[in-house]
Each structure stands twice: as C-alpha cells, then as structure tokens.
mmCIF file with all atom_site columns, C-alpha atoms in Angstrom:
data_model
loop_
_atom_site.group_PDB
_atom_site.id
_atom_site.type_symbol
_atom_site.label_atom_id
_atom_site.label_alt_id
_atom_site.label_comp_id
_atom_site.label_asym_id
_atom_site.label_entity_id
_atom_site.label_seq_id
_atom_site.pdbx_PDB_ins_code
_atom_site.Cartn_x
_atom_site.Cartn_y
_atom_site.Cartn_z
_atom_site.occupancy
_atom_site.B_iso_or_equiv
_atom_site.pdbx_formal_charge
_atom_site.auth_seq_id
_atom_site.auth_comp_id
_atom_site.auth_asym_id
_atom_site.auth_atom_id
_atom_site.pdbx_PDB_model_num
ATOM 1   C CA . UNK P 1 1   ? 24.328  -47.696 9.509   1.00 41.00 ? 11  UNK P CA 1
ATOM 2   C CA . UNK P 1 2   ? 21.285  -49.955 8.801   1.00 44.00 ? 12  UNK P CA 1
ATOM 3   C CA . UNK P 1 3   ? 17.938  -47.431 8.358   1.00 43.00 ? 13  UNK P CA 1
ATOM 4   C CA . UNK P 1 4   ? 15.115  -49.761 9.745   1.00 45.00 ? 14  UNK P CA 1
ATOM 5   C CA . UNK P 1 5   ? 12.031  -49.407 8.666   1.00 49.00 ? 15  UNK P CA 1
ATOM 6   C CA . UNK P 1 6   ? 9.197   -47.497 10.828  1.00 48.00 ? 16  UNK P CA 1
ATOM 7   C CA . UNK P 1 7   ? 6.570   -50.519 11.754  1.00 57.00 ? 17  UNK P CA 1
ATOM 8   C CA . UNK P 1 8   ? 4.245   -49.066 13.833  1.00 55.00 ? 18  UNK P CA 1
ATOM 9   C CA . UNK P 1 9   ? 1.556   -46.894 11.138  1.00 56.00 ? 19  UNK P CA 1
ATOM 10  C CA . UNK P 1 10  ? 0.766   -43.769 13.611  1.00 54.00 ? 20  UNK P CA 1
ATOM 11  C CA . UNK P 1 11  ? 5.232   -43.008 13.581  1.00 49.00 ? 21  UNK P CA 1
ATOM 12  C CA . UNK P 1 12  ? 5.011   -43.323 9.907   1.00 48.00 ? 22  UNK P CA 1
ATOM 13  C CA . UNK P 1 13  ? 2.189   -41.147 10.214  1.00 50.00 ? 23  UNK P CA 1
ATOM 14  C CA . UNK P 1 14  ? 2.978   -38.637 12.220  1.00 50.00 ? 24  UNK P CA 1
ATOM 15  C CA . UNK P 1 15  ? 6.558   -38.406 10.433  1.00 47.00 ? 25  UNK P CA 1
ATOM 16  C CA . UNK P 1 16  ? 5.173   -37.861 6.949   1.00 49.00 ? 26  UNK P CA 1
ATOM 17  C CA . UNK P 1 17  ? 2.881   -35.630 8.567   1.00 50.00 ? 27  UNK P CA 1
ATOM 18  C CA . UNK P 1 18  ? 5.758   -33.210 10.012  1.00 46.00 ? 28  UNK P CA 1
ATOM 19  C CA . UNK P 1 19  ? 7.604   -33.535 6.775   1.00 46.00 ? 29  UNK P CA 1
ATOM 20  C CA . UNK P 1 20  ? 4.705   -32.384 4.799   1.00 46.00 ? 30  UNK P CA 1
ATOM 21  C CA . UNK P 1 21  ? 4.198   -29.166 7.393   1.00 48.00 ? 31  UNK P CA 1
ATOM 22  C CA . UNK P 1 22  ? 7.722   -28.401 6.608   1.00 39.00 ? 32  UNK P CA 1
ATOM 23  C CA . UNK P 1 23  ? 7.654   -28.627 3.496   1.00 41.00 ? 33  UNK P CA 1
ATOM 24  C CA . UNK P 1 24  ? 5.136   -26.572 2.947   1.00 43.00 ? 34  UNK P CA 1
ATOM 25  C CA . UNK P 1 25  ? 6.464   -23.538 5.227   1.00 42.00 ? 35  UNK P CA 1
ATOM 26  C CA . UNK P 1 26  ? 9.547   -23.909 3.066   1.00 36.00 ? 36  UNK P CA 1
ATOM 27  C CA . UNK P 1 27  ? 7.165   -23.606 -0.229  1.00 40.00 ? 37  UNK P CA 1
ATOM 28  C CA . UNK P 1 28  ? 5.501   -20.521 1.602   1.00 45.00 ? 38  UNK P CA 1
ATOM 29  C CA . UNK P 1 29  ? 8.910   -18.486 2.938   1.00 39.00 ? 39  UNK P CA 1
ATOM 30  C CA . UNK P 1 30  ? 10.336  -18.750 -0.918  1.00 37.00 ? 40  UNK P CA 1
ATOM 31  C CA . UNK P 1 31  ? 7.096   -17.562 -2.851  1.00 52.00 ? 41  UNK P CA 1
ATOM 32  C CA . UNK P 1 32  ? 7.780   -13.953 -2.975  1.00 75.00 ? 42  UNK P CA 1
ATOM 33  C CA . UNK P 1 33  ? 5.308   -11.163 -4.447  1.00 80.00 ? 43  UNK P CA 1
ATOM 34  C CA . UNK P 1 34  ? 5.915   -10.281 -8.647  1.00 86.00 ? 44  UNK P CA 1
ATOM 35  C CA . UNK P 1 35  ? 8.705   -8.092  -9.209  1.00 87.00 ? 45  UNK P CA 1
ATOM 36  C CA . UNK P 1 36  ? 7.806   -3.880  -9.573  1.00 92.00 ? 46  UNK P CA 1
ATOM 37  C CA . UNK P 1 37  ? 8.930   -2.897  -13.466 1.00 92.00 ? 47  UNK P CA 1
ATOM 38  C CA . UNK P 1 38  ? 10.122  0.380   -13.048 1.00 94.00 ? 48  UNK P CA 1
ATOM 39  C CA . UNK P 1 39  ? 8.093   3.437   -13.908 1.00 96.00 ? 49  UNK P CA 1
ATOM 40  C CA . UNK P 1 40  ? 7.670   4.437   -17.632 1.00 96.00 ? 50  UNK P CA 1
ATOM 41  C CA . UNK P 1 41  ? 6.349   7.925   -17.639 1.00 96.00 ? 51  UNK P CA 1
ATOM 42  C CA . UNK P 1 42  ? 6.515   10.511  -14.573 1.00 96.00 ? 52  UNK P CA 1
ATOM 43  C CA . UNK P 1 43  ? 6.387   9.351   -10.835 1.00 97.00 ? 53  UNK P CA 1
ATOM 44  C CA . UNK P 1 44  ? 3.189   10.417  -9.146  1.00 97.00 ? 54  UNK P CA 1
ATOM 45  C CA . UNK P 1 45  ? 3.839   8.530   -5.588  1.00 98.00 ? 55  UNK P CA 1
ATOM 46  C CA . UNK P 1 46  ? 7.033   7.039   -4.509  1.00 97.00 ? 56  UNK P CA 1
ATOM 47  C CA . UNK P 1 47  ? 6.946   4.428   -1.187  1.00 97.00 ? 57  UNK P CA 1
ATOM 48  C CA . UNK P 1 48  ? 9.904   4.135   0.732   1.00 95.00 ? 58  UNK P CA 1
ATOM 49  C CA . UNK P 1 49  ? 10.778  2.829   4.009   1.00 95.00 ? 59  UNK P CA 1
ATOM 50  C CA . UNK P 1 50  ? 9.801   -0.939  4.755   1.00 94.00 ? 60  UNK P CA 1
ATOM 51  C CA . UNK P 1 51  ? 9.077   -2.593  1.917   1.00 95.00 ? 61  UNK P CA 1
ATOM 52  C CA . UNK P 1 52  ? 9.791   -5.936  0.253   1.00 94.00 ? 62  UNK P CA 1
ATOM 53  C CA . UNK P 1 53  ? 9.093   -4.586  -3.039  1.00 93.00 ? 63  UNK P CA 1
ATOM 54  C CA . UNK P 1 54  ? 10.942  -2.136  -4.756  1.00 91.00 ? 64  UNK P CA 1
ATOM 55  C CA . UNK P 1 55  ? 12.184  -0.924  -8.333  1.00 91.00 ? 65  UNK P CA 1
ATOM 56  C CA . UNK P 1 56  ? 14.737  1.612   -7.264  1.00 84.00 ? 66  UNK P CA 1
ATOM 57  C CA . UNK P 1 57  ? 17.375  2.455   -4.385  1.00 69.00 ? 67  UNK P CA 1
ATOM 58  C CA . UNK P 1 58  ? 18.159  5.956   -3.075  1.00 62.00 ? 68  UNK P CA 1
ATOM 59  C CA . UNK P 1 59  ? 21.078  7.281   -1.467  1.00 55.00 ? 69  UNK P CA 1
ATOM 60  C CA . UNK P 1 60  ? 20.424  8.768   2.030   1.00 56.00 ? 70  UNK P CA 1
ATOM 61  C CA . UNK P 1 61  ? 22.667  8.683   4.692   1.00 49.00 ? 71  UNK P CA 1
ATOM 62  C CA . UNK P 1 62  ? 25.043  6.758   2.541   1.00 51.00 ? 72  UNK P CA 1
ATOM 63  C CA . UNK P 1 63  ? 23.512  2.980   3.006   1.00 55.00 ? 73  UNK P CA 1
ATOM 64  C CA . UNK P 1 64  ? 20.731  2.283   0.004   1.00 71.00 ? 74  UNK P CA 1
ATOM 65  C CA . UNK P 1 65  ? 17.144  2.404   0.541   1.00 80.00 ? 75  UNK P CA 1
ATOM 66  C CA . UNK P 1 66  ? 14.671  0.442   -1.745  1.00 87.00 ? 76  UNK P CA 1
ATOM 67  C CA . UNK P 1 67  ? 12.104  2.621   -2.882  1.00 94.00 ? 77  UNK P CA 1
ATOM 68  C CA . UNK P 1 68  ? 9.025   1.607   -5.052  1.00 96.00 ? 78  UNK P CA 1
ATOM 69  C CA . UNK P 1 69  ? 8.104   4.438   -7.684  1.00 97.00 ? 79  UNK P CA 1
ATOM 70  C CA . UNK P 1 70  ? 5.256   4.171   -9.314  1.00 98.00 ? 80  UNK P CA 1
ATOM 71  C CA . UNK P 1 71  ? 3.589   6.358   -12.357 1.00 97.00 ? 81  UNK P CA 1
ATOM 72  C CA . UNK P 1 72  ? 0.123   6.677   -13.413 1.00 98.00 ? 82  UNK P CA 1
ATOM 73  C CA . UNK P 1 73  ? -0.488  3.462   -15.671 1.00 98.00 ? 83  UNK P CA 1
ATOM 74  C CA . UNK P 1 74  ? 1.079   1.658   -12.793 1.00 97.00 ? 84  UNK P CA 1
ATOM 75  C CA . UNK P 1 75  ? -1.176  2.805   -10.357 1.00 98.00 ? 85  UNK P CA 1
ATOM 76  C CA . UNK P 1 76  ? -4.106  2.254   -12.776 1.00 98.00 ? 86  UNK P CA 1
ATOM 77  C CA . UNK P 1 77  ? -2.917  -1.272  -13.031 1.00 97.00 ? 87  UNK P CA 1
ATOM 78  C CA . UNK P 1 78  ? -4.004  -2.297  -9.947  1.00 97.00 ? 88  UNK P CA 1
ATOM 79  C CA . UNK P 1 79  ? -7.459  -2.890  -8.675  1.00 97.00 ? 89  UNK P CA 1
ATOM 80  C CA . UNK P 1 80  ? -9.808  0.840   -8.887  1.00 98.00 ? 90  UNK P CA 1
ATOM 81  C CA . UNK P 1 81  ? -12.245 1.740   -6.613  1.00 98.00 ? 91  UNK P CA 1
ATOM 82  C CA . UNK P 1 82  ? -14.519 4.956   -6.405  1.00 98.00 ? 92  UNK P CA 1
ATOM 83  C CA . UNK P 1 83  ? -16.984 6.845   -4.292  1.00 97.00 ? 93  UNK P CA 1
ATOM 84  C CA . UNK P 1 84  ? -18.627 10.067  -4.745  1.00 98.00 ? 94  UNK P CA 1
ATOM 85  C CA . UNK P 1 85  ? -18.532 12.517  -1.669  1.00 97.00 ? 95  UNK P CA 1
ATOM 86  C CA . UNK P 1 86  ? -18.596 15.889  -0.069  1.00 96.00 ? 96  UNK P CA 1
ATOM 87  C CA . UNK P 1 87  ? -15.253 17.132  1.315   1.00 97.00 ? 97  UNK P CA 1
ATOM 88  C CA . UNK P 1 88  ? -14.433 20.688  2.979   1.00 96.00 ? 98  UNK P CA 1
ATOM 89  C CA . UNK P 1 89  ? -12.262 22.115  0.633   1.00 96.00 ? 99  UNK P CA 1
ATOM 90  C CA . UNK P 1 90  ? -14.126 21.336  -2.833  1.00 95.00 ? 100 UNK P CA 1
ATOM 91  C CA . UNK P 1 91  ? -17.917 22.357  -3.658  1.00 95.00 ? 101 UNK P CA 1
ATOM 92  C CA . UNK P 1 92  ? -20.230 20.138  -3.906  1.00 96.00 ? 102 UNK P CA 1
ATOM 93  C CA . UNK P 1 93  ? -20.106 16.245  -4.010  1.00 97.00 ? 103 UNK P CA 1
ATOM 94  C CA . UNK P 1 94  ? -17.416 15.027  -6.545  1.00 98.00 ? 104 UNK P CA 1
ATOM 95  C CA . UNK P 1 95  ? -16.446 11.592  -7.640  1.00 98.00 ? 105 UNK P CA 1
ATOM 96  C CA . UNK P 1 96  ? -12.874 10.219  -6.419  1.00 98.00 ? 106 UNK P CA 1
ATOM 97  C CA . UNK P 1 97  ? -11.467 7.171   -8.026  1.00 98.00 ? 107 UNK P CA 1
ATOM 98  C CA . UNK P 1 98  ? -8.273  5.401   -7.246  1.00 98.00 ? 108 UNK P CA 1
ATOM 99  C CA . UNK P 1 99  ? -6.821  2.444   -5.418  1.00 98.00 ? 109 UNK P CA 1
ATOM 100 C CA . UNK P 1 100 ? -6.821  1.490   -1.740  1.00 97.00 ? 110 UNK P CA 1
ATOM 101 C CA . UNK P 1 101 ? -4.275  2.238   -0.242  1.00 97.00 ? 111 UNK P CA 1
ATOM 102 C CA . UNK P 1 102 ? -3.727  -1.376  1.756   1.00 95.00 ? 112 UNK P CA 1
ATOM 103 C CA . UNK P 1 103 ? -3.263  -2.151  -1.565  1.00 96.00 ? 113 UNK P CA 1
ATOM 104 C CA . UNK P 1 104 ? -0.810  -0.553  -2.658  1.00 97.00 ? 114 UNK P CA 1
ATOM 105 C CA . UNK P 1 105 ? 1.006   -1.517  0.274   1.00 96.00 ? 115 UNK P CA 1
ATOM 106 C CA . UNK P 1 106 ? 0.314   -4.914  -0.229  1.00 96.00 ? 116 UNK P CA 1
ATOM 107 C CA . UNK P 1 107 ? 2.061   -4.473  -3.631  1.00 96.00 ? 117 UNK P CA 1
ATOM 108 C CA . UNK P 1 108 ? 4.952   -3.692  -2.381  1.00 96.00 ? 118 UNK P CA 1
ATOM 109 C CA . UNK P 1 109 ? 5.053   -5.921  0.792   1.00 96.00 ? 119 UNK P CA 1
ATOM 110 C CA . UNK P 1 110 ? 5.261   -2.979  3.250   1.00 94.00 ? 120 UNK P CA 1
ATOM 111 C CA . UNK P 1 111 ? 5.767   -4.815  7.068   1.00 93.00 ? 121 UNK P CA 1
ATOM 112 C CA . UNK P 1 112 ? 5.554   -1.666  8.935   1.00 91.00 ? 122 UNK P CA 1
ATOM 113 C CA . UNK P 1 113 ? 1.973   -0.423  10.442  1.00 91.00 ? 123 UNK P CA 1
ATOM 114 C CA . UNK P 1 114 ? 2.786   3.147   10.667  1.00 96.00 ? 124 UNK P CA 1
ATOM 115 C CA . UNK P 1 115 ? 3.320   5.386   7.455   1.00 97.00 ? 125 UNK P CA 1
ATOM 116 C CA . UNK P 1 116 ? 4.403   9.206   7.284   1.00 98.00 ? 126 UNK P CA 1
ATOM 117 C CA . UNK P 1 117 ? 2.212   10.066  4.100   1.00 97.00 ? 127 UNK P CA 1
ATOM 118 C CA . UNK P 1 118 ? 4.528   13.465  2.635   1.00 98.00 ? 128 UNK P CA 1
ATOM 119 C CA . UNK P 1 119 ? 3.204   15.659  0.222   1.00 98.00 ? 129 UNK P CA 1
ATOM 120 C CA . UNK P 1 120 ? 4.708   18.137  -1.908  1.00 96.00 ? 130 UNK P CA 1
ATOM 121 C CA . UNK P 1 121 ? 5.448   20.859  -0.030  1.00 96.00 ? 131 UNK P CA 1
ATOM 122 C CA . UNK P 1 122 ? 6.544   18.541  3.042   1.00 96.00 ? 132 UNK P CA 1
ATOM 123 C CA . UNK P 1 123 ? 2.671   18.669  4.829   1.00 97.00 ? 133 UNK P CA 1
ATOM 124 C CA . UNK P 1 124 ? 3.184   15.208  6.593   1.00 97.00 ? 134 UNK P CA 1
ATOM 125 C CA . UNK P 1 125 ? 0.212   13.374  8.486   1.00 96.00 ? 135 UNK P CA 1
ATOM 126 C CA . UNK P 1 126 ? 0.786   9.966   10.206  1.00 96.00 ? 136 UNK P CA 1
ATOM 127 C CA . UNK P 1 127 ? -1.035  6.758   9.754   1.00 95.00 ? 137 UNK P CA 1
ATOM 128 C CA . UNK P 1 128 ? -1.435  4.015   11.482  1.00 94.00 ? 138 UNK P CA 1
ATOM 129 C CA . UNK P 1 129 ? -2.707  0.832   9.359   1.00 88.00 ? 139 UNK P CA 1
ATOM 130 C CA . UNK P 1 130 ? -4.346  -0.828  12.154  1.00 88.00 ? 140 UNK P CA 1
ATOM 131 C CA . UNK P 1 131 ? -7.173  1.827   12.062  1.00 87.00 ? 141 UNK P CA 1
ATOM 132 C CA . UNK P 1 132 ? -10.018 0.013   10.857  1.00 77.00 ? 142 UNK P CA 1
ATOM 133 C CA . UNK P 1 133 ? -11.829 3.209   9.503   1.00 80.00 ? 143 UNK P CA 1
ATOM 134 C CA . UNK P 1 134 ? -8.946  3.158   7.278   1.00 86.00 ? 144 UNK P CA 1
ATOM 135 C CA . UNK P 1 135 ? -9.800  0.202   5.308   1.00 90.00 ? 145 UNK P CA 1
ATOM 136 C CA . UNK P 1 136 ? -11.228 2.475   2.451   1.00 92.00 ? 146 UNK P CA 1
ATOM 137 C CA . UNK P 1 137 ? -8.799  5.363   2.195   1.00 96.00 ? 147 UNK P CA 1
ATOM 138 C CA . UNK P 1 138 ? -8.414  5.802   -0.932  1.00 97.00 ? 148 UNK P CA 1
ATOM 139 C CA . UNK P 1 139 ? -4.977  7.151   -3.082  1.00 98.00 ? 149 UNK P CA 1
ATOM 140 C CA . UNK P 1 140 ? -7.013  9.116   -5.383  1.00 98.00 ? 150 UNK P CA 1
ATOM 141 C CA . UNK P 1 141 ? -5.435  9.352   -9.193  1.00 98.00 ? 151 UNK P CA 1
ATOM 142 C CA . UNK P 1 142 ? -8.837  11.245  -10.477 1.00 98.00 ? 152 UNK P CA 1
ATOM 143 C CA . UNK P 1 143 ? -11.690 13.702  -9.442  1.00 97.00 ? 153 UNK P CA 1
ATOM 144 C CA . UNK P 1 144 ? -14.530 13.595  -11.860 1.00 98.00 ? 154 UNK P CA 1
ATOM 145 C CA . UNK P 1 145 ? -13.201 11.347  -13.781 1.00 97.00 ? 155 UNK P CA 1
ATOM 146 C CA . UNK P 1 146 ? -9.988  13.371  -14.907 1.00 97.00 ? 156 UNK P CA 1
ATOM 147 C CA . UNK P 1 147 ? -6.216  13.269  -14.013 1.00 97.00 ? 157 UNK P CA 1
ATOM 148 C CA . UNK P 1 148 ? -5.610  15.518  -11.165 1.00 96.00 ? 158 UNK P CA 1
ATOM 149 C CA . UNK P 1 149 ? -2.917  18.062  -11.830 1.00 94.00 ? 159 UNK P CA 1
ATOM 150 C CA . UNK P 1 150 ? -0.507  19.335  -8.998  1.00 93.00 ? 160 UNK P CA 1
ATOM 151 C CA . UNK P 1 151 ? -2.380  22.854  -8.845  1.00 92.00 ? 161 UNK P CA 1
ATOM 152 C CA . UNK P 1 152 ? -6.026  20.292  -8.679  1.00 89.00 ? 162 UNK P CA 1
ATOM 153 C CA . UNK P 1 153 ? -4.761  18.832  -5.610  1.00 95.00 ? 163 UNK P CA 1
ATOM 154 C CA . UNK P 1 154 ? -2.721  16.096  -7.401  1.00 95.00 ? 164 UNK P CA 1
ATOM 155 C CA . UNK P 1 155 ? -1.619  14.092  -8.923  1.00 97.00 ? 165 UNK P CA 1
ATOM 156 C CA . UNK P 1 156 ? -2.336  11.638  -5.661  1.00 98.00 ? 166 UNK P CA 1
ATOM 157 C CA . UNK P 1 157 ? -4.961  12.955  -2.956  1.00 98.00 ? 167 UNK P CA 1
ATOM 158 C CA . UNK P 1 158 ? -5.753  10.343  -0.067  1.00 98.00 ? 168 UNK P CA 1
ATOM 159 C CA . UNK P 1 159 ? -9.175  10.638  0.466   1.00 97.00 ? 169 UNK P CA 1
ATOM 160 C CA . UNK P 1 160 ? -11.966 8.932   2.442   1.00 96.00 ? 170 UNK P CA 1
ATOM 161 C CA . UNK P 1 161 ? -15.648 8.607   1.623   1.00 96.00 ? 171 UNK P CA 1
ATOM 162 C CA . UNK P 1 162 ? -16.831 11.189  4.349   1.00 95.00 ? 172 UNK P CA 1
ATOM 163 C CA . UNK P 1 163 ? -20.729 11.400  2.912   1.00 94.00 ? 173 UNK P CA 1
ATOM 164 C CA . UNK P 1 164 ? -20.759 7.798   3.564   1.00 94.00 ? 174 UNK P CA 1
ATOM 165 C CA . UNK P 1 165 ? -18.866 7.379   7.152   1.00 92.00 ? 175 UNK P CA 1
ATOM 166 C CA . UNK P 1 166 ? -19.813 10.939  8.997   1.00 92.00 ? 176 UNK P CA 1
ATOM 167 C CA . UNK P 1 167 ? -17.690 9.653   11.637  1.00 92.00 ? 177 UNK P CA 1
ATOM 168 C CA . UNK P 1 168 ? -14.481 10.003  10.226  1.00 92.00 ? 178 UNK P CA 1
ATOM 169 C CA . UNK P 1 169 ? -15.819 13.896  8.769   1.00 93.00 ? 179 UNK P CA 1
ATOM 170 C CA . UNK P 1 170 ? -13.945 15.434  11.456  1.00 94.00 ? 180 UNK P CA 1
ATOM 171 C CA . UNK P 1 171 ? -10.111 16.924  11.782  1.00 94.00 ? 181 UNK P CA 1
ATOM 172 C CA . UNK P 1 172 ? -9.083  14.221  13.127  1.00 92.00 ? 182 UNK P CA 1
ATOM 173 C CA . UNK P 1 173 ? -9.234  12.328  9.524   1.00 93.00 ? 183 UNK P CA 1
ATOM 174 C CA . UNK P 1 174 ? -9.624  15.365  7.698   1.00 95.00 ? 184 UNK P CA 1
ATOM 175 C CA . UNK P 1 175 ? -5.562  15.688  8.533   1.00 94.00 ? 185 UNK P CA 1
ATOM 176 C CA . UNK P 1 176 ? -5.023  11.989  6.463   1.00 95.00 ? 186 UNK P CA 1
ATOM 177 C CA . UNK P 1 177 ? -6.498  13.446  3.867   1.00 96.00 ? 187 UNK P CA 1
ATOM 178 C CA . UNK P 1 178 ? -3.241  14.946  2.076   1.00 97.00 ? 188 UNK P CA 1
ATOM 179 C CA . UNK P 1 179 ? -3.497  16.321  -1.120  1.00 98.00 ? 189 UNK P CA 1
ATOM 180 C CA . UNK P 1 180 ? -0.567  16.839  -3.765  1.00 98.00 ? 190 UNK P CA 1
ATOM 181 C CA . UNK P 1 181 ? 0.790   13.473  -2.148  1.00 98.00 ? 191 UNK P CA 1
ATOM 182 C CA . UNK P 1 182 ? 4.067   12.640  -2.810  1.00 97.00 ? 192 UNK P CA 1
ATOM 183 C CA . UNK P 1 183 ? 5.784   10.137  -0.700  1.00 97.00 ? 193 UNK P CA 1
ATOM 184 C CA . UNK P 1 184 ? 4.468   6.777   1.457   1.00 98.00 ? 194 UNK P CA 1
ATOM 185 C CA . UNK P 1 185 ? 7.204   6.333   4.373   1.00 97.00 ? 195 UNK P CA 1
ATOM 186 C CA . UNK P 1 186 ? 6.257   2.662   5.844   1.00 97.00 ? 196 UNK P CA 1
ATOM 187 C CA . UNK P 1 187 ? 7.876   2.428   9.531   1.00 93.00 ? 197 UNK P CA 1
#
C-alpha cells in the first residue's frame, strides 16, 4: 500500500493537530505523583481508603488495602500553615500549626470526596471535601509551637481557624474538629 501524501494544508493541519492532543493526554495519564518513602519514626496519621499513593498494604477482609502512613518529619515535609484562635475546649487563644488537609490528600492522590476522619478511641466525624469552608482545616502537628502528645489532644488535631470564620464556630464544625486523630478513610 502506497501512503500518499496529505496536499491540502488545513488535513495536514488538523491531523498534526489531533496527534499532538493525543499525545499529550498520553504524557498526562502516565505522569504519576512522587512515590511515599515509608515512615521512619512513629506513625502519627495513617490514610487509607482511596488513594493513589501509598507506602504500605493492610490486611482486612483478606484482599490488600494501600494505606499511606505518615510520621512527624513527613508531615513537616510538606507545606505548614498556622493560625492563632480560640476554641471551646482550650483557654484562651493558642497558636495551631500544621498542614492543610487538601493537601495531604493531594499527596497521596485521594479520588474520593467523602472521608471518615477516626481518632483514637474510634470518635469518627464525616467530611465531605466539597465544603468550601473546609479549604483551611487544618491537621494540626503543634499547639504553641510544641509537639502535641496523645494526652494534649495529639499527636494530629483537625482544627479550623474559628476566631477568624465565626461561622463555622458552631457544632456543626466543632464535630470535624477531632482531636487525638488517627486515621483518614477517603470514600
């Protein structure tokens, strides 16, 4: 078979064109986001559920589920944020610090929209991550400034800036706030 060439400029055109858009969604599917390295020192927050990125498996139910663990340097690692505010169960205004949590589940790719945040002694609050009054809930790793210890509320406390955004400083949100965090479930 003879391949002829394509005469007519707006073809040749439009056929480089379409070879170029597929080319590039090709390019786009196959990046995918930097590998987790698993955790060095103890696991403060563990995300399960579905993810993209993970660093570990567990069994449940007998079929493996990935699970991204992460410890405190790996938490720090990402991008900090902080804000200063009043809650109802500390006095006074203190200072949390730690990262957002869309990104953390950016990190690991999540796809779902809904997560069952789990602490410690199984407390669970649902979240849905189209809530735009969200956007700044925070996984706190310190309060003042220090390490939060499991009897402090730690070592992860979601928190919001409720000083700032008196509209969310009601039990509605106040339930999202979890302290002694454990576990990110992304459905």
């Amino acid at each position: 078979m003879l391949i002829k060439p394509i005469k007519n400029p707006f073809a040749l055109a439009s056929w480089l064109l379409g070879g170029l858009i597929y080319s590039v969604a090709l390019i786009a599917n196959a990046q995918t986001l930097p590998a987790l390295d698993p955790p060095q020192g103890r696991v403060i927050l563990t995300i399960t559920g579905d993810i993209k990125v993970s660093n570990s498996t567990s069994l449940s139910d007998k079929s493996e589920q990935p699970k991204a663990e992460f410890d405190l340097a790996m938490l720090d690692a990402l991008e900090q944020h902080e804000f200063t505010t009043k809650t109802p169960w500390t006095n006074g205004a203190h200072q949390f610090s730690g990262v957002l949590l869309k990104e953390v589940l950016e990190r690991v790719g999540a796809t779902g929209h809904h997560i069952k945040a789990i602490a410690y002694n199984e407390y669970f609050a649902e979240i849905d991550t189209h809530d735009l009054e969200l956007e700044q809930l925070l996984v706190t790793t310190r309060l003042d400034g220090k390490e939060m210890r499991i009897r402090d509320k730690g070592p992860t406390w979601l928190m919001l800036p409720l000083s700032d955004l008196k509209e969310l400083n009601n039990k509605r949100y106040h339930e999202l706030l979890i302290w002694q965090l454990k576990t990110l479930d992304v459905q």
